[in-house]
Amino acid sequence: MSRTPSRSSPAVVSGASSQPQPQPQRRSPRAADGPSIAGVAEQAGVSVATVSRVLNGHENVRPATRDRVLAAIDASGYRVNELARNLRTAESRLLLTMVPDFGNPFYAEIVRGIDSVARRHGYFMLLCDTGADPGRERSYFDMLRRRRADGAICLDPATIQQALGEASQALPWVACCEFDPQMGVPYVGIDNYRAAGDAVRHLLTRGHRRIGLINSDIDYLYARQRQQGYLDALSDAGIAPDPRWRMNLNSLDYEAGASAAAGLMLQPDAPSAIFAVSDTLAIGVIHGLRSVGKRVPDDVAVAGFDDISLAAQIDPPLTTIAQPMRELGETAARLLLQRLANPQANVPGVLLPHRLVIRGSA
Amino acid sequence: MSRTPSRSSPAVVSGASSQPQPQPQRRSPRAADGPSIAGVAEQAGVSVATVSRVLNGHENVRPATRDRVLAAIDASGYRVNELARNLRTAESRLLLTMVPDFGNPFYAEIVRGIDSVARRHGYFMLLCDTGADPGRERSYFDMLRRRRADGAICLDPATIQQALGEASQALPWVACCEFDPQMGVPYVGIDNYRAAGDAVRHLLTRGHRRIGLINSDIDYLYARQRQQGYLDALSDAGIAPDPRWRMNLNSLDYEAGASAAAGLMLQPDAPSAIFAVSDTLAIGVIHGLRSVGKRVPDDVAVAGFDDISLAAQIDPPLTTIAQPMRELGETAARLLLQRLANPQANVPGVLLPHRLVIRGSA
DNA sequence: GTGAAAGCGCTAACAG
DNA sequence: CTGTTAGCGCTTTCAC
């Protein structure tokens, strides 16, 4: 077998470094880094302005000249220095996406959506894992102020967004999934209240009366909205929700769901169904249920939320609320691009439809 | 319930945009964007050089002057324009990380490792999903040439890395997980050959003789190495590997694993154990096995590779080879930083230890 | 200690 | 059509 992993002593297999501690030193401004636009101009026998024109595809260049420039570019292996271009045009063509945890598959698909429209519009996307930490969040917002990025999409808890306060109001950003309509920031999300109600009503339809809720941190607006949807759906059915059926977790990890479910089952009058506000949680719940000898859905039914691709793969397949993840990301990116194009226009808030997906778990 | 999702018509809930098609226009260079360093200098009654000095924490500034500058900065809400700074210092402080599919949880943890050391060294990390597409790969490498980024970490298939050819040899990048030692590019990874052998030998120990291999695209060096490890382990045990037990998939999705496993079971003399080269595949395999009525591990044992956090959660818990994902990422980032700090130093290739984790599936 | 001035490489008027 | 020129905002010698 292999040695036990050891942080301190990776096995050096070949070569050697003369610099054990990485201590980046500034790259010399005058490094032999290939030619600048001036070099190309000289080589082609034209002015830098002309080179710039062909670089940017302007019309007013005689074909012969253009060809000469192109040849010079080719011969010299020239590449524009975007740093310089960006300074001149006052834009970085970089978009920030801030997520609380990019290990969660839910975000992966959203981020793909953002990335695809960003790229289609000539922007690159920088993915930032904030860990739902206000400090990190703030430091990323600072990138906007420092012109490191042109705009941002924030998926962090609404509470954190609010903490940024009015100071950030004017910055070019939009909220995705988590948003406070009052804040005046463009947003895209779903109707969490109704979606949660749909899930609970499905459980009700299946004959369940004791329905537990495994919720995430209440810092998330979606957590509050889904809880309300759950509460009201129960009340509407003439059921008085027992507070002991509800749990709030500060993590969406599988493990968190597993131990929460196991805990819930310890109660004398334990729920016969559990609604978890995230598929990752729900998958953990199923695991936790099994660990205390409960069968799903026979002993306890489980419903999740998001419909990540994994949901259909586990045993039993997960009944869940599908969010249009890809579309959420795409819309967020489009809203941001709109705002960038037209800073003073008021950009809409958008709600996308969700869908109940019934599988084996409930 | 809700309407069916529709790509073309998101429900606009509030506000309205005057610009339906995002058509970014250049931000005016002279925008009212807060003061520049010159403004601060004027306000503090000093030169821009002095402001720059306090900004960068240089020693030779009289405390009184420093305070005056700091006050001016504070009062004006000044933020350095990193675009300008970057042009001047000829570095972007941006690192690229290229992954073939960032939906795979395996990469998430590696990327976290990269991100943490990058940030600790004052760099931001741009995550790029190449989809294992050479064209996208190339375009990201171009960011290095255009100075959009200072360095890159590539997790894409070795075949693609090689396709980049010598042209990229001089660029500041390192390979992670996928690497060709011959290429002269710094790398970090594990001993895939031995790791695969360890997995297969474990299956052998459990008494299995007919062991299937569900492999990924052979473009990946790891796929070839793990296959060889599998083959040799079998041969060493005096078993002639049946080619019908082997499958190559061009995806690591759960679905791919599921249908591959189902297919494998159709054979007359189907394997009694399956080694999948990725946990995501293995999870799909278990699902696929179940769908054709096979129990795991009683009818068919399953071993995976990676040890993503999900592996312990599914039923049955997955026996797998653990890769030190976090450490792989951290090491890759450190190697890159080393290379940046000292371009001509030859940076080492590093192999990190793996570990067999025995759970319920095999 | 502090200031003046020279660029980093590029784009965009403005002339011609 | 093409060239000249003036910066974008910052860092960094080089004087004083």
PDB file of C-alpha atoms in Angstrom, chain B residues 236-350:
ATOM      1  CA  ASP B 236       0.275 -11.007 -11.279  1.00  0.00           C
ATOM      2  CA  ALA B 237      -2.556 -12.960  -9.698  1.00  0.00           C
ATOM      3  CA  GLY B 238      -2.491 -15.370 -12.577  1.00  0.00           C
ATOM      4  CA  ILE B 239      -5.676 -14.060 -14.139  1.00  0.00           C
ATOM      5  CA  ALA B 240      -5.940 -13.364 -17.839  1.00  0.00           C
ATOM      6  CA  PRO B 241      -7.945 -10.114 -18.068  1.00  0.00           C
ATOM      7  CA  ASP B 242     -10.910 -10.469 -20.343  1.00  0.00           C
ATOM      8  CA  PRO B 243     -11.215  -7.460 -22.675  1.00  0.00           C
ATOM      9  CA  ARG B 244     -14.985  -7.683 -22.382  1.00  0.00           C
ATOM     10  CA  TRP B 245     -14.677  -6.655 -18.740  1.00  0.00           C
ATOM     11  CA  ARG B 246     -13.245  -3.291 -19.718  1.00  0.00           C
ATOM     12  CA  MET B 247     -15.120  -0.215 -20.787  1.00  0.00           C
ATOM     13  CA  ASN B 248     -13.957   3.268 -21.687  1.00  0.00           C
ATOM     14  CA  LEU B 249     -16.345   6.165 -21.155  1.00  0.00           C
ATOM     15  CA  ASN B 250     -16.039   9.684 -22.405  1.00  0.00           C
ATOM     16  CA  SER B 251     -17.750  11.097 -19.355  1.00  0.00           C
ATOM     17  CA  LEU B 252     -17.482  10.794 -15.597  1.00  0.00           C
ATOM     18  CA  ASP B 253     -21.168  11.506 -15.057  1.00  0.00           C
ATOM     19  CA  TYR B 254     -23.220   9.329 -12.794  1.00  0.00           C
ATOM     20  CA  GLU B 255     -25.384   8.354 -15.742  1.00  0.00           C
ATOM     21  CA  ALA B 256     -22.417   7.156 -17.728  1.00  0.00           C
ATOM     22  CA  GLY B 257     -21.364   4.857 -14.920  1.00  0.00           C
ATOM     23  CA  ALA B 258     -24.881   3.573 -14.468  1.00  0.00           C
ATOM     24  CA  SER B 259     -25.435   2.498 -18.041  1.00  0.00           C
ATOM     25  CA  ALA B 260     -21.941   1.096 -18.377  1.00  0.00           C
ATOM     26  CA  ALA B 261     -22.502  -1.142 -15.371  1.00  0.00           C
ATOM     27  CA  ALA B 262     -25.861  -2.286 -16.641  1.00  0.00           C
ATOM     28  CA  GLY B 263     -24.218  -3.127 -19.952  1.00  0.00           C
ATOM     29  CA  LEU B 264     -21.450  -5.072 -18.298  1.00  0.00           C
ATOM     30  CA  MET B 265     -23.995  -7.225 -16.491  1.00  0.00           C
ATOM     31  CA  LEU B 266     -25.606  -8.297 -19.732  1.00  0.00           C
ATOM     32  CA  GLN B 267     -22.663 -10.527 -20.526  1.00  0.00           C
ATOM     33  CA  PRO B 268     -22.888 -14.254 -19.955  1.00  0.00           C
ATOM     34  CA  ASP B 269     -19.937 -14.398 -17.598  1.00  0.00           C
ATOM     35  CA  ALA B 270     -20.325 -10.989 -16.002  1.00  0.00           C
ATOM     36  CA  PRO B 271     -17.792  -9.639 -13.500  1.00  0.00           C
ATOM     37  CA  SER B 272     -18.385 -10.176  -9.805  1.00  0.00           C
ATOM     38  CA  ALA B 273     -16.550  -6.966  -8.995  1.00  0.00           C
ATOM     39  CA  ILE B 274     -16.105  -3.622 -10.714  1.00  0.00           C
ATOM     40  CA  PHE B 275     -13.337  -1.129 -10.347  1.00  0.00           C
ATOM     41  CA  ALA B 276     -14.394   2.337 -11.501  1.00  0.00           C
ATOM     42  CA  VAL B 277     -11.691   4.954 -11.957  1.00  0.00           C
ATOM     43  CA  SER B 278     -13.736   7.711 -10.390  1.00  0.00           C
ATOM     44  CA  ASP B 279     -16.146   7.898  -7.475  1.00  0.00           C
ATOM     45  CA  THR B 280     -18.769   9.607  -9.567  1.00  0.00           C
ATOM     46  CA  LEU B 281     -18.597   6.727 -11.985  1.00  0.00           C
ATOM     47  CA  ALA B 282     -18.713   4.226  -9.121  1.00  0.00           C
ATOM     48  CA  ILE B 283     -21.793   5.856  -7.662  1.00  0.00           C
ATOM     49  CA  GLY B 284     -23.425   5.601 -11.041  1.00  0.00           C
ATOM     50  CA  VAL B 285     -22.292   2.001 -11.252  1.00  0.00           C
ATOM     51  CA  ILE B 286     -24.006   1.143  -7.997  1.00  0.00           C
ATOM     52  CA  HIS B 287     -27.150   2.776  -9.269  1.00  0.00           C
ATOM     53  CA  GLY B 288     -26.931   0.922 -12.558  1.00  0.00           C
ATOM     54  CA  LEU B 289     -26.321  -2.383 -10.824  1.00  0.00           C
ATOM     55  CA  ARG B 290     -29.357  -1.862  -8.672  1.00  0.00           C
ATOM     56  CA  SER B 291     -31.433  -1.030 -11.715  1.00  0.00           C
ATOM     57  CA  VAL B 292     -30.723  -4.467 -13.152  1.00  0.00           C
ATOM     58  CA  GLY B 293     -31.460  -6.160  -9.864  1.00  0.00           C
ATOM     59  CA  LYS B 294     -27.941  -6.695  -8.575  1.00  0.00           C
ATOM     60  CA  ARG B 295     -27.116  -6.140  -4.929  1.00  0.00           C
ATOM     61  CA  VAL B 296     -23.901  -4.427  -3.862  1.00  0.00           C
ATOM     62  CA  PRO B 297     -21.662  -5.873  -2.562  1.00  0.00           C
ATOM     63  CA  ASP B 298     -23.358  -9.276  -2.345  1.00  0.00           C
ATOM     64  CA  ASP B 299     -23.834  -9.855  -6.065  1.00  0.00           C
ATOM     65  CA  VAL B 300     -21.241  -7.407  -7.329  1.00  0.00           C
ATOM     66  CA  ALA B 301     -18.580  -5.542  -5.400  1.00  0.00           C
ATOM     67  CA  VAL B 302     -17.674  -1.994  -6.407  1.00  0.00           C
ATOM     68  CA  ALA B 303     -14.545   0.051  -5.811  1.00  0.00           C
ATOM     69  CA  GLY B 304     -14.122   3.676  -6.752  1.00  0.00           C
ATOM     70  CA  PHE B 305     -11.347   6.237  -6.917  1.00  0.00           C
ATOM     71  CA  ASP B 306     -10.846   9.711  -5.369  1.00  0.00           C
ATOM     72  CA  ASP B 307     -12.770   9.500  -2.088  1.00  0.00           C
ATOM     73  CA  ILE B 308     -14.990  12.500  -2.591  1.00  0.00           C
ATOM     74  CA  SER B 309     -17.053  13.365   0.454  1.00  0.00           C
ATOM     75  CA  LEU B 310     -20.108  11.765  -1.071  1.00  0.00           C
ATOM     76  CA  ALA B 311     -18.424   8.371  -1.118  1.00  0.00           C
ATOM     77  CA  ALA B 312     -19.110   7.797   2.563  1.00  0.00           C
ATOM     78  CA  GLN B 313     -22.728   8.862   2.271  1.00  0.00           C
ATOM     79  CA  ILE B 314     -24.163   6.558  -0.303  1.00  0.00           C
ATOM     80  CA  ASP B 315     -25.551   3.099   0.279  1.00  0.00           C
ATOM     81  CA  PRO B 316     -23.490   1.055   0.543  1.00  0.00           C
ATOM     82  CA  PRO B 317     -20.610   3.342   1.473  1.00  0.00           C
ATOM     83  CA  LEU B 318     -17.983   3.267  -1.198  1.00  0.00           C
ATOM     84  CA  THR B 319     -14.674   1.487  -0.975  1.00  0.00           C
ATOM     85  CA  THR B 320     -12.246   3.699  -2.828  1.00  0.00           C
ATOM     86  CA  ILE B 321      -8.760   5.055  -3.308  1.00  0.00           C
ATOM     87  CA  ALA B 322      -8.340   8.360  -1.511  1.00  0.00           C
ATOM     88  CA  GLN B 323      -6.413  11.096  -3.250  1.00  0.00           C
ATOM     89  CA  PRO B 324      -5.089  13.965  -1.114  1.00  0.00           C
ATOM     90  CA  MET B 325      -7.156  16.459  -3.067  1.00  0.00           C
ATOM     91  CA  ARG B 326      -6.630  19.513  -0.962  1.00  0.00           C
ATOM     92  CA  GLU B 327      -2.921  18.876  -0.848  1.00  0.00           C
ATOM     93  CA  LEU B 328      -2.733  18.286  -4.579  1.00  0.00           C
ATOM     94  CA  GLY B 329      -4.183  21.732  -5.117  1.00  0.00           C
ATOM     95  CA  GLU B 330      -2.001  23.399  -2.540  1.00  0.00           C
ATOM     96  CA  THR B 331       1.114  21.815  -3.945  1.00  0.00           C
ATOM     97  CA  ALA B 332       0.234  22.788  -7.492  1.00  0.00           C
ATOM     98  CA  ALA B 333      -0.228  26.372  -6.428  1.00  0.00           C
ATOM     99  CA  ARG B 334       3.040  26.365  -4.564  1.00  0.00           C
ATOM    100  CA  LEU B 335       4.910  24.970  -7.521  1.00  0.00           C
ATOM    101  CA  LEU B 336       3.445  27.653  -9.724  1.00  0.00           C
ATOM    102  CA  LEU B 337       4.358  30.391  -7.274  1.00  0.00           C
ATOM    103  CA  GLN B 338       7.871  29.010  -7.173  1.00  0.00           C
ATOM    104  CA  ARG B 339       8.099  29.082 -10.912  1.00  0.00           C
ATOM    105  CA  LEU B 340       6.819  32.639 -10.991  1.00  0.00           C
ATOM    106  CA  ALA B 341       9.298  33.742  -8.384  1.00  0.00           C
ATOM    107  CA  ASN B 342      12.182  32.126 -10.155  1.00  0.00           C
ATOM    108  CA  PRO B 343      11.426  31.481 -13.816  1.00  0.00           C
ATOM    109  CA  GLN B 344      14.666  29.779 -14.654  1.00  0.00           C
ATOM    110  CA  ALA B 345      14.849  27.456 -11.656  1.00  0.00           C
ATOM    111  CA  ASN B 346      13.821  23.943 -12.519  1.00  0.00           C
ATOM    112  CA  VAL B 347      10.804  23.118 -10.471  1.00  0.00           C
ATOM    113  CA  PRO B 348      10.281  19.606  -9.167  1.00  0.00           C
ATOM    114  CA  GLY B 349       7.715  17.005 -10.100  1.00  0.00           C
ATOM    115  CA  VAL B 350       5.893  15.804  -7.014  1.00  0.00           C
TER     116      VAL B 350
END
